[in-house]
Amino acid sequence: MIINFAQLKNIMKKITLLFILCLTITSLAYSQSKFGSKKILTESGFNISGEIEGLQDTSVMLAYYFGGKQYATDTSEVIDGKFSFKGREELQGGMYLVVLANQQYFDLIVSEQHFSFSTKLDDLIGSMYFENSNENPPFYEYLNFITQMQKEVTPIRKQLESAEGDAKKILQNKASTIDLKVKKFRSDFIKNNKDKFFSKIVTATTEIEIPESPLDSTGNPDKTFPYRFYKKHFWDNIDFSDSKMLRTPIFFNKMDQYLDKLTAKHPDSINTSADVLIELSKANGDIFQYVVSYITSTYERSKIMGMDAVFVHMVEKYYITNQCDWVDSTQLVKIADRAQKIAPNLIGRKATEFIAYGTAFMKDTSGVSHTLEEIKADYTVLVFFGPTCGHCKKEIPKIKHDLDSLISSGYNIETFAVATEFDKKEWKKFINKQKTGDWINVADINHINTNYVYKLKEENTFVSSDQKKAYDVKQLEVAANLVTESILNINEFKKTKLEYNNAEFILNDNQQFICKEETSPVASSNWREKYDINSTPVIYLLDKDKKIIAKRISHTQIIEILERLENNK
């Protein structure tokens, strides 16, 4: 269950600031402090009990951080301020939160599975005391220290907003002193608590220090150096070998920042960043699985045009190379099949030509074949539509209007319009009504005839199709070479199976055995899959070399994209 509570954001913001503002902290050795610390009990499952002075008899929830959200894992009734979270299986380690009925909450570090705590409702952090936990006492000393520093620096920063002259310098010195104190505290904390998981969180939130920029070829400081250095060292402070990092607010936020803020929104750039991150994540199987799965699903579902190239990259590099052992064979086939369908029409790749076995199969209403290559325009608009599709009837006029407007403005554009249905009469009617006769209108309209005979159930007897109503029959397909103008060659048919040698045949009044003939539409190739046509209309925009510039766009986007391309020339 995902937790959603209105006030959680504000409280989380406060605690997140404790980590990411310039305030940093550190601690002394915590063998025995006011927050308590005793030897851990070794028992199976988990048992975390709490007591909150002043808490009414309600219920409380234990939840954990994962993937940018919080998920409930257990609940407990409160009796006289006391409650307990229990389970037969151990909790996965990380940062957890105890959520109260009034939506207040506080964090716990779960490394140990059996410990207890007590505190007061009106002072949840400051009054916290632990038993049987070596992890949480340092964590809470850290929180209390940084909270105190926050209280001291907040009014100083407020005064700095309007201060001037000497008064401003004095306030700046005070803020700097607090900042240095916090940095020293943080440094000592990490040094003295190397065996504590929370020290990894503190380390992870330590900002990368960027050195002075070197000079570029012109003798000036390299302006791109800070960004390049920061991105290169972005993951230096994350321990990828510890899966507990997944269940903190830190890991997902950093991953999101790295891929979304520090990486250009271009498939090649994202692929490079993804590979760097995934290589680091191989230090731990759980982290590797999460990172690969997250990136794959995120970019498969992306609404940004062209980002499906990231999905294809992930499948080709990690899934079909058997690195994702958590995916079963059935699911792997589905994932690989999806990538295979998308791959031919990625942005920048040449559009798939409509040729099968060396022959062009897209024909106009007169039966003349056409290909994309025959078009010599600067731009080709490739439109897939259904003549009886209601949405197409609304959208095609808009596409026609905008394309006519662009052509009138001097754009060299041809339209290759592919009808996706098989009814030639409806297709011609659509072209006339929509006035798209100046487009290259084509369709892949083919039909095959299939012949059937009818055999009496449980008997070696066949009946002519025009007599079958009087019998209980089953339908069998028969080879085309055994049928001439719907009449079965009985003698040749008997030779197809040994059992048919002695079969009886019930003829019609004309002493003929009539077969049933069905006509079915058939495509010349799998072009629908290659262009991912599941609904219509679908628009692709190609350049003069028939490379895909844009796909699955609207009529208004055609104008926007072409104007941008022409302005950039």
Short mmCIF file of N, CA and C in Angstrom, two decimals, residues 325-484:
data_model
loop_
_atom_site.label_atom_id
_atom_site.label_comp_id
_atom_site.label_asym_id
_atom_site.label_seq_id
_atom_site.Cartn_x
_atom_site.Cartn_y
_atom_site.Cartn_z
N ASP A 325 18.22 -11.98 -14.62
CA ASP A 325 17.75 -13.32 -14.23
C ASP A 325 16.46 -13.31 -13.44
N TRP A 326 15.96 -12.14 -13.08
CA TRP A 326 14.69 -12.06 -12.35
C TRP A 326 13.49 -12.12 -13.32
N VAL A 327 13.73 -12.03 -14.61
CA VAL A 327 12.66 -12.06 -15.61
C VAL A 327 12.52 -13.50 -16.12
N ASP A 328 11.31 -14.05 -16.04
CA ASP A 328 11.13 -15.42 -16.51
C ASP A 328 11.10 -15.45 -18.04
N SER A 329 11.20 -16.63 -18.60
CA SER A 329 11.34 -16.78 -20.05
C SER A 329 10.14 -16.23 -20.81
N THR A 330 8.95 -16.41 -20.26
CA THR A 330 7.74 -15.91 -20.93
C THR A 330 7.75 -14.39 -21.01
N GLN A 331 8.08 -13.75 -19.89
CA GLN A 331 8.11 -12.29 -19.86
C GLN A 331 9.24 -11.76 -20.73
N LEU A 332 10.36 -12.47 -20.74
CA LEU A 332 11.50 -12.04 -21.55
C LEU A 332 11.14 -12.02 -23.03
N VAL A 333 10.41 -13.03 -23.47
CA VAL A 333 9.98 -13.08 -24.87
C VAL A 333 9.11 -11.87 -25.20
N LYS A 334 8.21 -11.52 -24.29
CA LYS A 334 7.32 -10.37 -24.51
C LYS A 334 8.12 -9.07 -24.60
N ILE A 335 9.09 -8.91 -23.68
CA ILE A 335 9.90 -7.70 -23.66
C ILE A 335 10.74 -7.60 -24.94
N ALA A 336 11.37 -8.71 -25.31
CA ALA A 336 12.21 -8.71 -26.51
C ALA A 336 11.37 -8.46 -27.76
N ASP A 337 10.18 -9.05 -27.80
CA ASP A 337 9.30 -8.87 -28.95
C ASP A 337 8.88 -7.40 -29.09
N ARG A 338 8.59 -6.78 -27.95
CA ARG A 338 8.21 -5.36 -27.97
C ARG A 338 9.35 -4.50 -28.50
N ALA A 339 10.55 -4.76 -28.04
CA ALA A 339 11.71 -3.99 -28.50
C ALA A 339 11.96 -4.21 -29.99
N GLN A 340 11.77 -5.45 -30.42
CA GLN A 340 11.98 -5.78 -31.83
C GLN A 340 11.00 -5.04 -32.72
N LYS A 341 9.78 -4.84 -32.23
CA LYS A 341 8.78 -4.11 -33.01
C LYS A 341 9.09 -2.62 -33.08
N ILE A 342 9.62 -2.09 -32.00
CA ILE A 342 9.92 -0.66 -31.94
C ILE A 342 11.18 -0.30 -32.71
N ALA A 343 12.18 -1.17 -32.65
CA ALA A 343 13.51 -0.86 -33.18
C ALA A 343 13.54 -0.33 -34.61
N PRO A 344 12.75 -0.91 -35.55
CA PRO A 344 12.86 -0.43 -36.94
C PRO A 344 12.43 1.02 -37.14
N ASN A 345 11.60 1.57 -36.25
CA ASN A 345 11.14 2.94 -36.49
C ASN A 345 11.56 3.91 -35.39
N LEU A 346 12.78 3.75 -34.91
CA LEU A 346 13.33 4.72 -33.97
C LEU A 346 13.70 6.00 -34.71
N ILE A 347 13.65 7.11 -33.98
CA ILE A 347 14.04 8.39 -34.55
C ILE A 347 15.47 8.30 -35.09
N GLY A 348 15.67 8.78 -36.31
CA GLY A 348 17.00 8.78 -36.92
C GLY A 348 17.26 7.58 -37.81
N ARG A 349 16.45 6.54 -37.67
CA ARG A 349 16.62 5.38 -38.53
C ARG A 349 15.82 5.56 -39.83
N LYS A 350 16.26 4.87 -40.86
CA LYS A 350 15.57 4.97 -42.15
C LYS A 350 14.25 4.22 -42.07
N ALA A 351 13.20 4.87 -42.59
CA ALA A 351 11.88 4.25 -42.56
C ALA A 351 11.87 2.96 -43.34
N THR A 352 11.16 1.97 -42.82
CA THR A 352 11.06 0.67 -43.49
C THR A 352 10.33 0.82 -44.82
N GLU A 353 10.94 0.31 -45.87
CA GLU A 353 10.32 0.40 -47.18
C GLU A 353 9.23 -0.66 -47.33
N PHE A 354 8.26 -0.35 -48.18
CA PHE A 354 7.13 -1.25 -48.40
C PHE A 354 7.44 -2.18 -49.57
N ILE A 355 8.39 -3.09 -49.31
CA ILE A 355 8.82 -4.05 -50.32
C ILE A 355 8.91 -5.43 -49.66
N ALA A 356 8.37 -6.43 -50.33
CA ALA A 356 8.45 -7.81 -49.83
C ALA A 356 8.94 -8.70 -50.96
N TYR A 357 9.97 -9.49 -50.66
CA TYR A 357 10.55 -10.40 -51.65
C TYR A 357 10.95 -9.66 -52.93
N GLY A 358 11.47 -8.42 -52.74
CA GLY A 358 11.96 -7.63 -53.87
C GLY A 358 10.88 -6.93 -54.67
N THR A 359 9.64 -7.00 -54.21
CA THR A 359 8.53 -6.40 -54.96
C THR A 359 7.78 -5.39 -54.11
N ALA A 360 7.52 -4.22 -54.69
CA ALA A 360 6.73 -3.20 -53.99
C ALA A 360 5.28 -3.65 -53.94
N PHE A 361 4.68 -3.57 -52.76
CA PHE A 361 3.32 -4.10 -52.63
C PHE A 361 2.27 -3.05 -52.31
N MET A 362 2.67 -1.81 -52.01
CA MET A 362 1.70 -0.77 -51.78
C MET A 362 1.24 -0.23 -53.14
N LYS A 363 -0.07 -0.34 -53.42
CA LYS A 363 -0.60 0.07 -54.73
C LYS A 363 -1.68 1.13 -54.57
N ASP A 364 -1.76 2.00 -55.60
CA ASP A 364 -2.80 3.02 -55.58
C ASP A 364 -4.11 2.41 -56.08
N THR A 365 -5.13 3.23 -56.20
CA THR A 365 -6.46 2.72 -56.58
C THR A 365 -6.49 2.15 -57.99
N SER A 366 -5.48 2.48 -58.79
CA SER A 366 -5.40 1.94 -60.16
C SER A 366 -4.53 0.70 -60.24
N GLY A 367 -3.96 0.29 -59.11
CA GLY A 367 -3.13 -0.91 -59.09
C GLY A 367 -1.67 -0.66 -59.38
N VAL A 368 -1.25 0.63 -59.40
CA VAL A 368 0.15 0.97 -59.65
C VAL A 368 0.92 0.97 -58.33
N SER A 369 2.07 0.31 -58.32
CA SER A 369 2.87 0.20 -57.10
C SER A 369 3.64 1.49 -56.82
N HIS A 370 3.84 1.79 -55.55
CA HIS A 370 4.60 2.98 -55.15
C HIS A 370 5.50 2.63 -53.97
N THR A 371 6.62 3.35 -53.85
CA THR A 371 7.54 3.18 -52.72
C THR A 371 7.90 4.55 -52.16
N LEU A 372 8.45 4.54 -50.95
CA LEU A 372 8.91 5.80 -50.34
C LEU A 372 10.09 6.37 -51.12
N GLU A 373 10.95 5.50 -51.60
CA GLU A 373 12.17 5.94 -52.28
C GLU A 373 11.90 6.75 -53.53
N GLU A 374 10.76 6.55 -54.16
CA GLU A 374 10.47 7.28 -55.40
C GLU A 374 10.16 8.75 -55.13
N ILE A 375 9.91 9.09 -53.86
CA ILE A 375 9.59 10.48 -53.50
C ILE A 375 10.89 11.27 -53.41
N LYS A 376 10.95 12.41 -54.08
CA LYS A 376 12.16 13.23 -54.12
C LYS A 376 12.01 14.53 -53.33
N ALA A 377 10.98 14.66 -52.55
CA ALA A 377 10.74 15.88 -51.78
C ALA A 377 11.70 16.01 -50.60
N ASP A 378 11.80 17.24 -50.07
CA ASP A 378 12.65 17.47 -48.89
C ASP A 378 12.09 16.74 -47.67
N TYR A 379 10.76 16.68 -47.61
CA TYR A 379 10.11 16.02 -46.46
C TYR A 379 8.97 15.13 -46.98
N THR A 380 8.81 13.99 -46.31
CA THR A 380 7.70 13.09 -46.62
C THR A 380 6.87 12.91 -45.36
N VAL A 381 5.58 13.16 -45.48
CA VAL A 381 4.65 12.89 -44.38
C VAL A 381 4.02 11.53 -44.66
N LEU A 382 4.30 10.58 -43.81
CA LEU A 382 3.78 9.22 -43.94
C LEU A 382 2.58 9.08 -43.00
N VAL A 383 1.40 8.92 -43.59
CA VAL A 383 0.17 8.87 -42.80
C VAL A 383 -0.48 7.51 -42.93
N PHE A 384 -0.81 6.91 -41.81
CA PHE A 384 -1.57 5.66 -41.79
C PHE A 384 -2.99 5.99 -41.31
N PHE A 385 -4.00 5.55 -42.07
CA PHE A 385 -5.38 5.89 -41.70
C PHE A 385 -6.31 4.74 -42.08
N GLY A 386 -7.46 4.73 -41.45
CA GLY A 386 -8.50 3.75 -41.78
C GLY A 386 -9.67 4.47 -42.43
N PRO A 387 -10.07 4.10 -43.63
CA PRO A 387 -11.16 4.79 -44.32
C PRO A 387 -12.48 4.82 -43.55
N THR A 388 -12.72 3.84 -42.69
CA THR A 388 -13.97 3.84 -41.92
C THR A 388 -13.74 4.30 -40.47
N CYS A 389 -12.53 4.73 -40.16
CA CYS A 389 -12.19 5.16 -38.80
C CYS A 389 -12.77 6.55 -38.53
N GLY A 390 -13.59 6.65 -37.49
CA GLY A 390 -14.23 7.92 -37.15
C GLY A 390 -13.24 9.01 -36.80
N HIS A 391 -12.20 8.65 -36.05
CA HIS A 391 -11.19 9.64 -35.66
C HIS A 391 -10.42 10.13 -36.88
N CYS A 392 -10.16 9.21 -37.82
CA CYS A 392 -9.45 9.60 -39.05
C CYS A 392 -10.26 10.61 -39.85
N LYS A 393 -11.56 10.42 -39.87
CA LYS A 393 -12.42 11.33 -40.63
C LYS A 393 -12.37 12.75 -40.06
N LYS A 394 -12.04 12.85 -38.77
CA LYS A 394 -11.91 14.18 -38.14
C LYS A 394 -10.51 14.75 -38.32
N GLU A 395 -9.50 13.89 -38.24
CA GLU A 395 -8.11 14.35 -38.23
C GLU A 395 -7.51 14.56 -39.62
N ILE A 396 -7.88 13.73 -40.58
CA ILE A 396 -7.28 13.84 -41.92
C ILE A 396 -7.54 15.22 -42.54
N PRO A 397 -8.74 15.80 -42.43
CA PRO A 397 -8.93 17.17 -42.97
C PRO A 397 -8.00 18.19 -42.34
N LYS A 398 -7.71 18.03 -41.03
CA LYS A 398 -6.80 18.96 -40.36
C LYS A 398 -5.38 18.79 -40.88
N ILE A 399 -4.99 17.52 -41.07
CA ILE A 399 -3.65 17.25 -41.61
C ILE A 399 -3.54 17.83 -43.01
N LYS A 400 -4.57 17.63 -43.83
CA LYS A 400 -4.58 18.14 -45.20
C LYS A 400 -4.47 19.66 -45.21
N HIS A 401 -5.22 20.31 -44.36
CA HIS A 401 -5.21 21.78 -44.30
C HIS A 401 -3.83 22.30 -43.95
N ASP A 402 -3.21 21.72 -42.93
CA ASP A 402 -1.90 22.20 -42.49
C ASP A 402 -0.82 21.92 -43.53
N LEU A 403 -0.88 20.75 -44.17
CA LEU A 403 0.11 20.44 -45.19
C LEU A 403 -0.04 21.35 -46.41
N ASP A 404 -1.28 21.61 -46.82
CA ASP A 404 -1.51 22.54 -47.93
C ASP A 404 -0.97 23.92 -47.60
N SER A 405 -1.13 24.34 -46.33
CA SER A 405 -0.62 25.65 -45.89
C SER A 405 0.90 25.70 -45.96
N LEU A 406 1.55 24.62 -45.54
CA LEU A 406 3.02 24.56 -45.58
C LEU A 406 3.53 24.56 -47.02
N ILE A 407 2.86 23.82 -47.89
CA ILE A 407 3.27 23.76 -49.29
C ILE A 407 3.11 25.13 -49.94
N SER A 408 2.03 25.81 -49.59
CA SER A 408 1.81 27.17 -50.13
C SER A 408 2.89 28.13 -49.65
N SER A 409 3.48 27.83 -48.48
CA SER A 409 4.54 28.69 -47.92
C SER A 409 5.91 28.34 -48.48
N GLY A 410 5.97 27.36 -49.37
CA GLY A 410 7.24 27.04 -50.01
C GLY A 410 7.91 25.77 -49.54
N TYR A 411 7.28 25.04 -48.64
CA TYR A 411 7.87 23.79 -48.17
C TYR A 411 7.69 22.71 -49.24
N ASN A 412 8.75 21.93 -49.45
CA ASN A 412 8.71 20.86 -50.44
C ASN A 412 8.33 19.55 -49.74
N ILE A 413 7.03 19.24 -49.75
CA ILE A 413 6.50 18.12 -48.98
C ILE A 413 5.66 17.22 -49.89
N GLU A 414 5.81 15.91 -49.70
CA GLU A 414 4.93 14.93 -50.32
C GLU A 414 4.28 14.11 -49.21
N THR A 415 3.06 13.67 -49.47
CA THR A 415 2.35 12.85 -48.48
C THR A 415 2.13 11.45 -49.04
N PHE A 416 2.56 10.47 -48.27
CA PHE A 416 2.40 9.06 -48.61
C PHE A 416 1.36 8.51 -47.65
N ALA A 417 0.12 8.36 -48.15
CA ALA A 417 -1.00 8.01 -47.28
C ALA A 417 -1.35 6.53 -47.44
N VAL A 418 -1.22 5.78 -46.35
CA VAL A 418 -1.44 4.33 -46.38
C VAL A 418 -2.76 3.98 -45.71
N ALA A 419 -3.68 3.41 -46.50
CA ALA A 419 -4.95 2.92 -45.94
C ALA A 419 -4.69 1.58 -45.27
N THR A 420 -5.16 1.44 -44.05
CA THR A 420 -4.86 0.23 -43.28
C THR A 420 -5.95 -0.83 -43.38
N GLU A 421 -7.07 -0.50 -44.06
CA GLU A 421 -8.18 -1.44 -44.18
C GLU A 421 -8.18 -2.09 -45.57
N PHE A 422 -9.09 -3.03 -45.79
CA PHE A 422 -9.05 -3.85 -47.01
C PHE A 422 -10.22 -3.60 -47.97
N ASP A 423 -11.10 -2.68 -47.62
CA ASP A 423 -12.26 -2.42 -48.47
C ASP A 423 -11.92 -1.32 -49.47
N LYS A 424 -11.73 -1.71 -50.72
CA LYS A 424 -11.29 -0.76 -51.74
C LYS A 424 -12.37 0.29 -52.03
N LYS A 425 -13.62 -0.10 -51.97
CA LYS A 425 -14.72 0.83 -52.23
C LYS A 425 -14.75 1.95 -51.19
N GLU A 426 -14.61 1.55 -49.90
CA GLU A 426 -14.59 2.54 -48.82
C GLU A 426 -13.36 3.44 -48.93
N TRP A 427 -12.26 2.88 -49.36
CA TRP A 427 -11.01 3.63 -49.52
C TRP A 427 -11.17 4.73 -50.58
N LYS A 428 -11.72 4.36 -51.73
CA LYS A 428 -11.93 5.35 -52.80
C LYS A 428 -12.89 6.44 -52.35
N LYS A 429 -13.93 6.03 -51.64
CA LYS A 429 -14.92 6.99 -51.15
C LYS A 429 -14.26 7.99 -50.19
N PHE A 430 -13.38 7.50 -49.35
CA PHE A 430 -12.68 8.36 -48.38
C PHE A 430 -11.80 9.38 -49.11
N ILE A 431 -11.05 8.93 -50.10
CA ILE A 431 -10.16 9.84 -50.85
C ILE A 431 -10.96 10.95 -51.50
N ASN A 432 -12.09 10.61 -52.13
CA ASN A 432 -12.92 11.61 -52.80
C ASN A 432 -13.53 12.60 -51.81
N LYS A 433 -14.02 12.07 -50.69
CA LYS A 433 -14.68 12.94 -49.71
C LYS A 433 -13.69 13.86 -49.01
N GLN A 434 -12.49 13.34 -48.71
CA GLN A 434 -11.49 14.13 -47.99
C GLN A 434 -10.62 14.98 -48.93
N LYS A 435 -10.83 14.80 -50.23
CA LYS A 435 -10.09 15.58 -51.24
C LYS A 435 -8.57 15.42 -51.08
N THR A 436 -8.14 14.18 -50.93
CA THR A 436 -6.71 13.89 -50.77
C THR A 436 -6.14 13.25 -52.03
N GLY A 437 -6.75 13.53 -53.15
CA GLY A 437 -6.30 12.95 -54.40
C GLY A 437 -4.90 13.36 -54.82
N ASP A 438 -4.41 14.49 -54.30
CA ASP A 438 -3.04 14.93 -54.63
C ASP A 438 -1.99 14.23 -53.76
N TRP A 439 -2.41 13.44 -52.82
CA TRP A 439 -1.48 12.63 -52.04
C TRP A 439 -1.16 11.34 -52.82
N ILE A 440 -0.10 10.68 -52.42
CA ILE A 440 0.16 9.34 -52.94
C ILE A 440 -0.63 8.39 -52.07
N ASN A 441 -1.81 8.01 -52.52
CA ASN A 441 -2.70 7.14 -51.76
C ASN A 441 -2.46 5.68 -52.13
N VAL A 442 -2.09 4.89 -51.15
CA VAL A 442 -1.78 3.48 -51.40
C VAL A 442 -2.42 2.60 -50.34
N ALA A 443 -2.51 1.32 -50.66
CA ALA A 443 -3.02 0.34 -49.70
C ALA A 443 -2.45 -1.03 -50.05
N ASP A 444 -2.43 -1.88 -49.06
CA ASP A 444 -1.96 -3.26 -49.25
C ASP A 444 -3.19 -4.16 -49.19
N ILE A 445 -3.93 -4.18 -50.32
CA ILE A 445 -5.19 -4.92 -50.35
C ILE A 445 -5.01 -6.21 -51.13
N ASN A 446 -4.96 -7.29 -50.40
CA ASN A 446 -4.86 -8.62 -51.01
C ASN A 446 -5.85 -9.55 -50.32
N HIS A 447 -6.31 -10.52 -51.05
CA HIS A 447 -7.24 -11.49 -50.47
C HIS A 447 -6.83 -12.89 -50.88
N ILE A 448 -7.09 -13.83 -50.03
CA ILE A 448 -6.86 -15.23 -50.37
C ILE A 448 -8.18 -15.99 -50.23
N ASN A 449 -8.36 -16.98 -51.09
CA ASN A 449 -9.56 -17.81 -51.05
C ASN A 449 -9.24 -19.13 -50.36
N THR A 450 -10.10 -19.53 -49.47
CA THR A 450 -9.94 -20.80 -48.76
C THR A 450 -11.18 -21.65 -49.00
N ASN A 451 -10.97 -22.90 -49.36
CA ASN A 451 -12.08 -23.83 -49.63
C ASN A 451 -12.24 -24.81 -48.47
N TYR A 452 -13.52 -25.16 -48.22
CA TYR A 452 -13.84 -26.07 -47.13
C TYR A 452 -14.80 -27.16 -47.61
N VAL A 453 -14.65 -28.37 -47.04
CA VAL A 453 -15.63 -29.44 -47.24
C VAL A 453 -16.25 -29.74 -45.87
N TYR A 454 -17.41 -30.42 -45.90
CA TYR A 454 -18.12 -30.74 -44.65
C TYR A 454 -18.24 -32.24 -44.49
N LYS A 455 -17.84 -32.72 -43.32
CA LYS A 455 -17.84 -34.15 -43.03
C LYS A 455 -18.81 -34.42 -41.89
N LEU A 456 -19.59 -35.44 -42.04
CA LEU A 456 -20.52 -35.81 -40.97
C LEU A 456 -19.72 -36.26 -39.75
N LYS A 457 -20.12 -35.77 -38.61
CA LYS A 457 -19.43 -36.13 -37.37
C LYS A 457 -19.59 -37.63 -37.10
N GLU A 458 -18.49 -38.24 -36.69
CA GLU A 458 -18.45 -39.66 -36.33
C GLU A 458 -18.68 -40.59 -37.52
N GLU A 459 -18.72 -40.06 -38.76
CA GLU A 459 -18.92 -40.90 -39.94
C GLU A 459 -17.92 -40.53 -41.02
N ASN A 460 -17.59 -41.49 -41.87
CA ASN A 460 -16.67 -41.23 -42.99
C ASN A 460 -17.48 -40.83 -44.22
N THR A 461 -18.28 -39.78 -44.03
CA THR A 461 -19.18 -39.32 -45.09
C THR A 461 -19.06 -37.80 -45.22
N PHE A 462 -19.01 -37.33 -46.48
CA PHE A 462 -18.92 -35.90 -46.75
C PHE A 462 -20.19 -35.44 -47.46
N VAL A 463 -20.57 -34.19 -47.20
CA VAL A 463 -21.81 -33.67 -47.78
C VAL A 463 -21.52 -32.35 -48.48
N SER A 464 -22.15 -32.19 -49.64
CA SER A 464 -22.00 -30.94 -50.39
C SER A 464 -22.45 -29.77 -49.52
N SER A 465 -21.75 -28.63 -49.62
CA SER A 465 -22.01 -27.51 -48.71
C SER A 465 -23.44 -26.98 -48.81
N ASP A 466 -24.07 -27.12 -49.99
CA ASP A 466 -25.44 -26.63 -50.12
C ASP A 466 -26.48 -27.62 -49.57
N GLN A 467 -26.00 -28.75 -49.02
CA GLN A 467 -26.89 -29.76 -48.43
C GLN A 467 -26.63 -29.96 -46.93
N LYS A 468 -25.65 -29.22 -46.38
CA LYS A 468 -25.16 -29.53 -45.02
C LYS A 468 -26.15 -29.20 -43.90
N LYS A 469 -27.14 -28.37 -44.16
CA LYS A 469 -28.06 -27.97 -43.09
C LYS A 469 -28.82 -29.16 -42.50
N ALA A 470 -28.98 -30.19 -43.27
CA ALA A 470 -29.74 -31.35 -42.78
C ALA A 470 -28.90 -32.31 -41.96
N TYR A 471 -27.62 -31.96 -41.75
CA TYR A 471 -26.71 -32.91 -41.09
C TYR A 471 -25.91 -32.21 -39.97
N ASP A 472 -25.38 -33.03 -39.09
CA ASP A 472 -24.48 -32.55 -38.04
C ASP A 472 -23.06 -32.73 -38.57
N VAL A 473 -22.41 -31.63 -38.94
CA VAL A 473 -21.14 -31.71 -39.68
C VAL A 473 -20.03 -30.91 -38.99
N LYS A 474 -18.83 -31.18 -39.45
CA LYS A 474 -17.69 -30.35 -39.07
C LYS A 474 -16.96 -29.91 -40.33
N GLN A 475 -16.34 -28.73 -40.26
CA GLN A 475 -15.71 -28.11 -41.42
C GLN A 475 -14.24 -28.49 -41.51
N LEU A 476 -13.77 -28.86 -42.73
CA LEU A 476 -12.37 -29.19 -42.96
C LEU A 476 -11.85 -28.39 -44.15
N GLU A 477 -10.65 -27.84 -44.00
CA GLU A 477 -10.06 -27.10 -45.11
C GLU A 477 -9.55 -28.08 -46.17
N VAL A 478 -9.68 -27.66 -47.43
CA VAL A 478 -9.24 -28.52 -48.52
C VAL A 478 -8.31 -27.72 -49.43
N ALA A 479 -7.30 -28.37 -49.99
CA ALA A 479 -6.30 -27.70 -50.83
C ALA A 479 -6.96 -27.09 -52.06
N ALA A 480 -6.45 -25.92 -52.47
CA ALA A 480 -7.03 -25.17 -53.59
C ALA A 480 -6.96 -25.95 -54.90
N ASN A 481 -5.91 -26.77 -55.07
CA ASN A 481 -5.74 -27.49 -56.34
C ASN A 481 -6.75 -28.62 -56.53
N LEU A 482 -7.55 -28.90 -55.48
CA LEU A 482 -8.57 -29.95 -55.58
C LEU A 482 -9.94 -29.38 -55.90
N VAL A 483 -9.99 -28.06 -56.09
CA VAL A 483 -11.28 -27.39 -56.30
C VAL A 483 -11.23 -26.57 -57.58
N THR A 484 -12.27 -26.72 -58.40
CA THR A 484 -12.39 -25.92 -59.62
C THR A 484 -13.77 -25.28 -59.63
#
